[in-house]
PDB file of C-alpha atoms in Angstrom:
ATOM      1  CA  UNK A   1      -4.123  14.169 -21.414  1.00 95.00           C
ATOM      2  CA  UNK A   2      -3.612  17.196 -20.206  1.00 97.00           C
ATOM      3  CA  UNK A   3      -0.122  19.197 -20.971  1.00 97.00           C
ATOM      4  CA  UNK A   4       1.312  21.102 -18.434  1.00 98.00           C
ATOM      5  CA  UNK A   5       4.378  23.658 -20.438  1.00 98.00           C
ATOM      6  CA  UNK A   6       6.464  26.475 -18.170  1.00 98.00           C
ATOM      7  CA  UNK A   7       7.875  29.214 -19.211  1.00 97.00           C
ATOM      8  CA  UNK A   8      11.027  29.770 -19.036  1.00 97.00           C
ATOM      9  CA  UNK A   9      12.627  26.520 -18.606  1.00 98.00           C
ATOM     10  CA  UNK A  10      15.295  28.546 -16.782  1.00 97.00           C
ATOM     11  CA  UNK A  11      16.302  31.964 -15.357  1.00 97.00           C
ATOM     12  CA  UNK A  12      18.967  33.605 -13.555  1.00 97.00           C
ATOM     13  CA  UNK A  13      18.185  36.170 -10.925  1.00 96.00           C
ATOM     14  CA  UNK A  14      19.932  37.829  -8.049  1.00 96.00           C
ATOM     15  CA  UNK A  15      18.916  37.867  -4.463  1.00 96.00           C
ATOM     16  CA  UNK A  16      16.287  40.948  -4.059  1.00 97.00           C
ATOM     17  CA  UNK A  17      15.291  39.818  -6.998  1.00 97.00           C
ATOM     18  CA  UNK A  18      11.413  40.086  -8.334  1.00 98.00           C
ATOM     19  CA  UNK A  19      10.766  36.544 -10.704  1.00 98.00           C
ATOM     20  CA  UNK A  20       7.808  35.040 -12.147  1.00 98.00           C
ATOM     21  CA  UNK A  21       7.361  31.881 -13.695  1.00 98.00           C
ATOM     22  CA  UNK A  22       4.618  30.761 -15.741  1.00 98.00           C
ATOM     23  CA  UNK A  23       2.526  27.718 -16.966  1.00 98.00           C
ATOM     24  CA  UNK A  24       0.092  27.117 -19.392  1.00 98.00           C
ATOM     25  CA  UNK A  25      -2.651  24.211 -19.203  1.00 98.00           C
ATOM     26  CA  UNK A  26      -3.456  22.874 -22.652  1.00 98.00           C
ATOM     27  CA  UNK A  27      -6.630  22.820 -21.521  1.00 97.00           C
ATOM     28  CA  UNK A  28      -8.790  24.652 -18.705  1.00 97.00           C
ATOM     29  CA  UNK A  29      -8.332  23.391 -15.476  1.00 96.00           C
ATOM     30  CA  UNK A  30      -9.999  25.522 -12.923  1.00 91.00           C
ATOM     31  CA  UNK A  31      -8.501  25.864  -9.558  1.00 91.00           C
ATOM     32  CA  UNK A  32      -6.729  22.498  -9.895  1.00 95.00           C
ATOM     33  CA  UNK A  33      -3.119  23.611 -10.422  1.00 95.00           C
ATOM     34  CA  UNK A  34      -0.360  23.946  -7.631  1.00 97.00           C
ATOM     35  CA  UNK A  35       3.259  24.662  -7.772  1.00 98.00           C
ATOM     36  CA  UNK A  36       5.937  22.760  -6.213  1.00 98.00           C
ATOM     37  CA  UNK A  37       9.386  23.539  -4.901  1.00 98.00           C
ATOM     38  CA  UNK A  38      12.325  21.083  -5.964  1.00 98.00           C
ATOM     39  CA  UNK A  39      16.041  21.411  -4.558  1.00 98.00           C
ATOM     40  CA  UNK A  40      18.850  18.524  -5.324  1.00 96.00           C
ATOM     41  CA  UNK A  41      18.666  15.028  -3.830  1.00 96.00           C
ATOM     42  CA  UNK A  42      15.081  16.297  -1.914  1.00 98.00           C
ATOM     43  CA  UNK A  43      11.529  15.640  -2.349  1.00 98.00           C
ATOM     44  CA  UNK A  44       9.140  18.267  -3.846  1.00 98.00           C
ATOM     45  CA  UNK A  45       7.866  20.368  -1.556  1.00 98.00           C
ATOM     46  CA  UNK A  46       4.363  22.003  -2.133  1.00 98.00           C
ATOM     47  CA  UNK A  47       4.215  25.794  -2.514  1.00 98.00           C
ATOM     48  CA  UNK A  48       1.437  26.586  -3.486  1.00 97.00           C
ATOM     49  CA  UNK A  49      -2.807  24.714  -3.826  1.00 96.00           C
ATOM     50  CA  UNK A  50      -6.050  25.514  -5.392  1.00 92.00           C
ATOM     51  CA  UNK A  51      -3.742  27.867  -7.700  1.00 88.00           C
ATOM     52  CA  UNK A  52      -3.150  30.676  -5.239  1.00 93.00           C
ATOM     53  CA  UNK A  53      -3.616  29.042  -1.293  1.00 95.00           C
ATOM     54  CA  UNK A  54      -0.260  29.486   0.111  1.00 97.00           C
ATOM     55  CA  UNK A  55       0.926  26.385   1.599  1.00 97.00           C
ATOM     56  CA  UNK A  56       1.331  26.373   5.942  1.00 95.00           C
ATOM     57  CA  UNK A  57       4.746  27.328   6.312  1.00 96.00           C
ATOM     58  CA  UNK A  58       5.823  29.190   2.579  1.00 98.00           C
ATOM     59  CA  UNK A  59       7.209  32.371   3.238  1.00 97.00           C
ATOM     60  CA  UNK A  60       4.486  35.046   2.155  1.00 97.00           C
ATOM     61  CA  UNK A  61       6.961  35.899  -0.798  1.00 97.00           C
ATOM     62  CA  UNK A  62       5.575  33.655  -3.183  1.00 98.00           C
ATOM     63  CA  UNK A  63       2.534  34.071  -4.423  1.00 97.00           C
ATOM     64  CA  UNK A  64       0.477  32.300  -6.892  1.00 97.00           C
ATOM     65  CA  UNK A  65      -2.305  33.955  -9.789  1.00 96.00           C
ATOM     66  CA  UNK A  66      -4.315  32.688 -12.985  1.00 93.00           C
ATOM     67  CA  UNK A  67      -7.211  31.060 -13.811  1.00 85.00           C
ATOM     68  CA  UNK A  68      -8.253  28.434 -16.713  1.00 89.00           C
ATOM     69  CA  UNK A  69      -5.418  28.076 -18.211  1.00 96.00           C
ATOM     70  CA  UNK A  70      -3.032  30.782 -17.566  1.00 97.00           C
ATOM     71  CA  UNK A  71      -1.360  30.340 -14.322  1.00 97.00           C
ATOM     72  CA  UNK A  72       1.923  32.443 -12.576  1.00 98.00           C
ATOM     73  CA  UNK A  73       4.342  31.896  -9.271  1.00 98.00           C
ATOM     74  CA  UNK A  74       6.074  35.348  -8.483  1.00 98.00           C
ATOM     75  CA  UNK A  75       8.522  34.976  -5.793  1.00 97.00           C
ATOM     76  CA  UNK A  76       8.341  38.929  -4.468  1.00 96.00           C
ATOM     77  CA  UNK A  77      12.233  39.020  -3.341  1.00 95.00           C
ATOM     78  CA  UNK A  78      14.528  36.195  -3.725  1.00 97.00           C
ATOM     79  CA  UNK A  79      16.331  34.868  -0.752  1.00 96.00           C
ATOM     80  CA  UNK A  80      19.179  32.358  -1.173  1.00 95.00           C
ATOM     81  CA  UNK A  81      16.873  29.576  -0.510  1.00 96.00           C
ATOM     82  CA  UNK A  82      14.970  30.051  -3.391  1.00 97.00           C
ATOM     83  CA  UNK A  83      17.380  28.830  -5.388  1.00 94.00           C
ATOM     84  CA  UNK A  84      15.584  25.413  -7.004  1.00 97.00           C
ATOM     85  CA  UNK A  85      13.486  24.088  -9.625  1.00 98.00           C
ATOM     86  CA  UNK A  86       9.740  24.662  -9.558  1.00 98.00           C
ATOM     87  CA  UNK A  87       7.204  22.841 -10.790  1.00 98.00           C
ATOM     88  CA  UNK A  88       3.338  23.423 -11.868  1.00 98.00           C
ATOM     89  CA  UNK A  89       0.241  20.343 -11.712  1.00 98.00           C
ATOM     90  CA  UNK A  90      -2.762  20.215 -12.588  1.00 97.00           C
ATOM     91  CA  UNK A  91      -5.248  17.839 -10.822  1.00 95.00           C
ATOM     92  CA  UNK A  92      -8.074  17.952 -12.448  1.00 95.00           C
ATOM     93  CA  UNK A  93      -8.024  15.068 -14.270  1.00 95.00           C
ATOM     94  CA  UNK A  94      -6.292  11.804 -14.544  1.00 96.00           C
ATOM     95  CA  UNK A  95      -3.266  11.368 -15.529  1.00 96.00           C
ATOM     96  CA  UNK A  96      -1.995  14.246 -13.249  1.00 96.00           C
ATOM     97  CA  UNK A  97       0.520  16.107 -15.050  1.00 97.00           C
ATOM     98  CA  UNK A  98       3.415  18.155 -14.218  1.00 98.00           C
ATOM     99  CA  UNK A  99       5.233  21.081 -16.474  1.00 98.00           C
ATOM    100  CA  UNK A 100       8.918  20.045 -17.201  1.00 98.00           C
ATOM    101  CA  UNK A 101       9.872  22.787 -14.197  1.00 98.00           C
ATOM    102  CA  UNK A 102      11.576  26.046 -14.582  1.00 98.00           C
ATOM    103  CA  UNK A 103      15.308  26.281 -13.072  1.00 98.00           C
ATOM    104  CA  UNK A 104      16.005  29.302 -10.999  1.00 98.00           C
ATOM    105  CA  UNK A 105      19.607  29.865 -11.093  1.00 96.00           C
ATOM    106  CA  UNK A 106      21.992  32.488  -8.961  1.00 89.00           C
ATOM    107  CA  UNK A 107      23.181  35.189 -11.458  1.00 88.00           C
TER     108      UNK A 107
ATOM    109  CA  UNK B   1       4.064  14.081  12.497  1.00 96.00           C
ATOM    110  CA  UNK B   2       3.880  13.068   8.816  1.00 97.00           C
ATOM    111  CA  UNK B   3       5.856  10.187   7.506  1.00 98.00           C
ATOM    112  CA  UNK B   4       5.880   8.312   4.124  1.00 98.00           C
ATOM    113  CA  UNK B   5       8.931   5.535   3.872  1.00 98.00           C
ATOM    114  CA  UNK B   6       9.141   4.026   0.587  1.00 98.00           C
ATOM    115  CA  UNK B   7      10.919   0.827   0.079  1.00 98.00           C
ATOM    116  CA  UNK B   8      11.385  -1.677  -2.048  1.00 98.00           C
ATOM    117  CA  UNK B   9      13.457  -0.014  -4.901  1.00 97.00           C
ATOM    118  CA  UNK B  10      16.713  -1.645  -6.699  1.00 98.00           C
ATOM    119  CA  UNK B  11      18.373  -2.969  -9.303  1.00 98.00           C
ATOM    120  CA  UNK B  12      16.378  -4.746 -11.848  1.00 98.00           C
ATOM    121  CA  UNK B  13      16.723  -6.363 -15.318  1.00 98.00           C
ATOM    122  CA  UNK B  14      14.264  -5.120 -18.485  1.00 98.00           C
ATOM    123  CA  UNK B  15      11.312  -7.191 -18.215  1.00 98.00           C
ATOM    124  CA  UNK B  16      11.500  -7.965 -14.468  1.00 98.00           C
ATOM    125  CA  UNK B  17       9.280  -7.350 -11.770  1.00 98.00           C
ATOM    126  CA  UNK B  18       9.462  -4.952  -8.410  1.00 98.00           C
ATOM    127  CA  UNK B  19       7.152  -4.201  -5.543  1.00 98.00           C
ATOM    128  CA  UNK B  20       7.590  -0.739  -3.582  1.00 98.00           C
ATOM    129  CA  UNK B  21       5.936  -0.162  -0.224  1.00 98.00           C
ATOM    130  CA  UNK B  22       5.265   3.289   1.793  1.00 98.00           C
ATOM    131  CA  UNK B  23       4.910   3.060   5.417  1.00 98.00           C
ATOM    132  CA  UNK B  24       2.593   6.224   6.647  1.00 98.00           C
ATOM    133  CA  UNK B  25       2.092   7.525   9.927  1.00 98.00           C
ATOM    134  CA  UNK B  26       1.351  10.520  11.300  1.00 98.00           C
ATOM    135  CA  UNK B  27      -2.438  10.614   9.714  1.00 98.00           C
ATOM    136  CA  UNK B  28      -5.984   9.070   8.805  1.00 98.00           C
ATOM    137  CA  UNK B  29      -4.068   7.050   6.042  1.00 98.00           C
ATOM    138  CA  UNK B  30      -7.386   5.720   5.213  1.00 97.00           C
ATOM    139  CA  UNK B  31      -8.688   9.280   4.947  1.00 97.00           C
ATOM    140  CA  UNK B  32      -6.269  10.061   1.852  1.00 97.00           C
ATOM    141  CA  UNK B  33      -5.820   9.386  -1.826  1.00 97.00           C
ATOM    142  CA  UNK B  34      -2.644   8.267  -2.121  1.00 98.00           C
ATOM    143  CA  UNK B  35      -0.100   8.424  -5.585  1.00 98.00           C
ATOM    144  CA  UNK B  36       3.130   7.240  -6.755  1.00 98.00           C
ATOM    145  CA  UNK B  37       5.331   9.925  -8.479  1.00 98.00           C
ATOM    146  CA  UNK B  38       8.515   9.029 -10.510  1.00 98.00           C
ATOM    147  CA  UNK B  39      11.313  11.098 -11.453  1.00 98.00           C
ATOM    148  CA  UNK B  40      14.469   9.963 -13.962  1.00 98.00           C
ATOM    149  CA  UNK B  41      17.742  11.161 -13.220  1.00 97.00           C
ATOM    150  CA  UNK B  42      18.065  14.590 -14.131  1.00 96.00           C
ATOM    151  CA  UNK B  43      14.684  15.008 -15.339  1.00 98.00           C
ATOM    152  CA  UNK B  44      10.952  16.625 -14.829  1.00 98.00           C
ATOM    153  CA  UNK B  45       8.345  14.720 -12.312  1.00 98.00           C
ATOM    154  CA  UNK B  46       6.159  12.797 -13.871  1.00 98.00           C
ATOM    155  CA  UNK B  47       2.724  11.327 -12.096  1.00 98.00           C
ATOM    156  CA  UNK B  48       2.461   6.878 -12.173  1.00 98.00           C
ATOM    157  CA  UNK B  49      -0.450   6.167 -10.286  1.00 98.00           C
ATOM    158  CA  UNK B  50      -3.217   7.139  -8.078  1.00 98.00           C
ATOM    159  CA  UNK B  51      -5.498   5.473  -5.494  1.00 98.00           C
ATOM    160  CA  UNK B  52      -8.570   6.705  -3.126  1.00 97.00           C
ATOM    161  CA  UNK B  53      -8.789   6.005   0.220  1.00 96.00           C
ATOM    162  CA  UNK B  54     -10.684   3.000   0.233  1.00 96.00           C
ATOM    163  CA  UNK B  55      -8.604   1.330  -2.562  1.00 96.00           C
ATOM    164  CA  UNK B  56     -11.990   0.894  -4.607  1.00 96.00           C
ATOM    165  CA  UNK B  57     -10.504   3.594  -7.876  1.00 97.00           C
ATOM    166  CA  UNK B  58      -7.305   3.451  -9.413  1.00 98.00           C
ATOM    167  CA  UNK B  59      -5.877   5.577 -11.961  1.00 98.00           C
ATOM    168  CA  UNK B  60      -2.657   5.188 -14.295  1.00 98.00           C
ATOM    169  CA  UNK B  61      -0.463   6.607 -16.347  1.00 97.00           C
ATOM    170  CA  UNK B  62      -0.895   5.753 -20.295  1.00 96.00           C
ATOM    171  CA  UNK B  63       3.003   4.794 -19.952  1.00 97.00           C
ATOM    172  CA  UNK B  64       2.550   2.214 -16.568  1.00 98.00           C
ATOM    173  CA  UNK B  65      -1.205   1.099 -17.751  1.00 98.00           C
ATOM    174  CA  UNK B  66      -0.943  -2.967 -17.245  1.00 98.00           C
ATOM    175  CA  UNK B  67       1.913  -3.134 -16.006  1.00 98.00           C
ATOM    176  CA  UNK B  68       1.886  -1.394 -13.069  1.00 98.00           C
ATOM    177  CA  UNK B  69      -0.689  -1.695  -9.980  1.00 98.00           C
ATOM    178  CA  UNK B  70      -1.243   0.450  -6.896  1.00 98.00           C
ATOM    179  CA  UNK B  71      -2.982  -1.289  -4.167  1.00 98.00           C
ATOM    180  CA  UNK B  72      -2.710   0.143  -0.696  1.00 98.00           C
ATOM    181  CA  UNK B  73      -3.852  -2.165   2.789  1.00 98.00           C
ATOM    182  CA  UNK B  74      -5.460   0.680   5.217  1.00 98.00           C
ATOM    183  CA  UNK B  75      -5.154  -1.650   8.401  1.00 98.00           C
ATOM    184  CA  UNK B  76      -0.757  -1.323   7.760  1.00 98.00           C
ATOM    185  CA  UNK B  77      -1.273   2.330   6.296  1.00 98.00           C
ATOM    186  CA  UNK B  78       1.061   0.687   3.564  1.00 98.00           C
ATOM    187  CA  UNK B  79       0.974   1.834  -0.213  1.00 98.00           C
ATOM    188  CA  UNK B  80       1.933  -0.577  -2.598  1.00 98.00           C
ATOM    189  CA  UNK B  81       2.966  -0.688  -6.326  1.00 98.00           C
ATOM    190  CA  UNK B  82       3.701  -3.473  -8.048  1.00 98.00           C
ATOM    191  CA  UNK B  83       5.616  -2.796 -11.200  1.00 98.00           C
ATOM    192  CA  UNK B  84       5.882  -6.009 -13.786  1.00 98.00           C
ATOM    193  CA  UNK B  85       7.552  -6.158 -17.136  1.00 98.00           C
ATOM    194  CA  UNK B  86       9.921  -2.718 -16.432  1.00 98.00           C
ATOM    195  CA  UNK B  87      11.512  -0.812 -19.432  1.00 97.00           C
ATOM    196  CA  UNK B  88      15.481   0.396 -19.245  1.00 92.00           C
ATOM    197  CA  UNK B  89      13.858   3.937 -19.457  1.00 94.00           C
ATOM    198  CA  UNK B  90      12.238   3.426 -16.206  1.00 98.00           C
ATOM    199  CA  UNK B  91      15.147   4.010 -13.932  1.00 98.00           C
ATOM    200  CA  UNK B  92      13.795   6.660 -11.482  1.00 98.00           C
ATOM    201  CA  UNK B  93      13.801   7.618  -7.776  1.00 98.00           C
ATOM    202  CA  UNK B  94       9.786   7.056  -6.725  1.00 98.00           C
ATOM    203  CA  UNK B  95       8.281   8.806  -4.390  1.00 98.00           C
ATOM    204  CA  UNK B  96       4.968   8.042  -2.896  1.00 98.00           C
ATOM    205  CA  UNK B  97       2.787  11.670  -2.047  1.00 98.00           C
ATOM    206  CA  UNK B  98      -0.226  12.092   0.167  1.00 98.00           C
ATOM    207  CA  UNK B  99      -3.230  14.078  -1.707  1.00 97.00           C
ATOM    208  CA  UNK B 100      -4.033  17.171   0.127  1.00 94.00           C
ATOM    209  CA  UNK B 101      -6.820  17.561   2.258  1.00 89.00           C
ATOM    210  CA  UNK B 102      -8.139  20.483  -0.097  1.00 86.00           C
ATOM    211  CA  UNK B 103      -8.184  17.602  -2.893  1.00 87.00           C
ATOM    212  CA  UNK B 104      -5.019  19.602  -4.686  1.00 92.00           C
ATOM    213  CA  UNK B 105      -1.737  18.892  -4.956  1.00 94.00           C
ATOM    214  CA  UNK B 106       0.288  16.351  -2.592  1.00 98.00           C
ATOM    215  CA  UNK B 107       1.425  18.130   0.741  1.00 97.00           C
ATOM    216  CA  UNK B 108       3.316  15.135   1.895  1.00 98.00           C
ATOM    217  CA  UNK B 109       5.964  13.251  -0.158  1.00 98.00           C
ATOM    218  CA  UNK B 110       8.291  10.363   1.049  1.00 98.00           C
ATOM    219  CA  UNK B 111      11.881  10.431   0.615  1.00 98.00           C
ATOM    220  CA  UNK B 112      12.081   8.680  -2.371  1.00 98.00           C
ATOM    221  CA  UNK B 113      13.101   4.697  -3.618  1.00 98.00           C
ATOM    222  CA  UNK B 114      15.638   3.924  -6.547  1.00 98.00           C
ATOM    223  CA  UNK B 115      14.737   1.624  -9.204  1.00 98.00           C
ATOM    224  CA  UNK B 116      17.420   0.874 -11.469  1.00 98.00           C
ATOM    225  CA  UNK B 117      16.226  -0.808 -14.593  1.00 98.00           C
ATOM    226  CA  UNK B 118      19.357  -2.119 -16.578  1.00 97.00           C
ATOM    227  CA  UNK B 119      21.051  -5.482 -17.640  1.00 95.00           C
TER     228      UNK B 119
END
């Protein structure tokens, strides 16, 4: 299988705030790697496809870079509802896997 | 408008048996490869089980493999998994997610079903 690890598993940041999270494939996966949006008690929410294809609707603030196996969500200037934990896929191959998600906290 | 409406969730004893449904509307459901995504309480998301649009290929995790089977009926645009023989460390909110149309990543996700796995 292949694992999916983030980096960090959390960070605090202020609002006007520039953050990046990363995630590492274990092995390459191509263009088959999105990131995903998670706040309490809701359903993911998909950010980001095809490693850097904004989704319709996601604020132009995120952004999404990397290729093979090195892959990075940069958030340009955090707004309040930003606040949430994000997680990377890949889907190239069966079993789909997610990174254990990165917390992004208020400092 | 996109829907997915899981049901089926509850309270369950170790080594007993569950079926959740998700309704869809809204699209082709026939169209889409379909999956089943769990997540335990307080913890990560972690992928179950896959299906194409046809229902012809299946795919599983290493952790649900024969115990767990994803069928979907295109003519109700209803998802099914039938979970047998479930483990206390199963307890999880599942969510049912519609592939996206670029083949990456699931756009749409239901709201989620409880399964409680405890004595």
């Amino acid at each position: 299988d292949i694992q999916m690890t983030q980096s960090p598993s959390s960070v605090s940041a202020s609002v006007g705030d520039r953050v990046t999270i990363a995630c590492r494939a274990s092995q390459a996966v191509g263009s088959w790697f999105a990131w995903y949006q998670q706040k309490p008690g809701k359903a993911p929410k998909l950010l980001i496809y095809a490693e850097s294809t904004l989704q319709s609707g996601v604020p132009s603030r995120f952004s999404g870079s990397g290729s093979g196996t090195d892959f990075t969500l940069t958030i340009s200037s955090l707004q309040p509802e930003d606040f949430a934990t994000y997680y990377c896929q890949q889907a190239k191959i069966f079993p789909y896997t997610f990174g254990q998600g990165t917390k992004l906290e208020i400092k | 408008e996109v829907q997915l409406l899981e049901s089926g969730g509850g309270l369950v004893q170790p080594g007993g048996s569950l079926r959740l449904s998700c309704a869809a509307s809204g699209f082709t459901f026939s169209s889409y490869p379909m999956s089943w995504v769990r997540q335990a309480p307080g913890k990560g998301l972690e992928w179950v089980s896959g299906i194409d649009g046809s229902g012809g290929d299946t795919y599983y995790a290493d952790s649900v493999k024969g115990r767990f089977t994803i069928s979907r009926d295109n003519s109700k645009n209803t998802l099914y998994l039938q979970m047998n023989s479930l483990r206390a460390g199963e307890t999880a909110i599942y969510y049912c997610a519609k592939r996206h149309i670029a083949a990456v990543g699931f756009d749409y996700w239901g709201q989620g079903t409880l399964v409680t796995v405890s004595s």
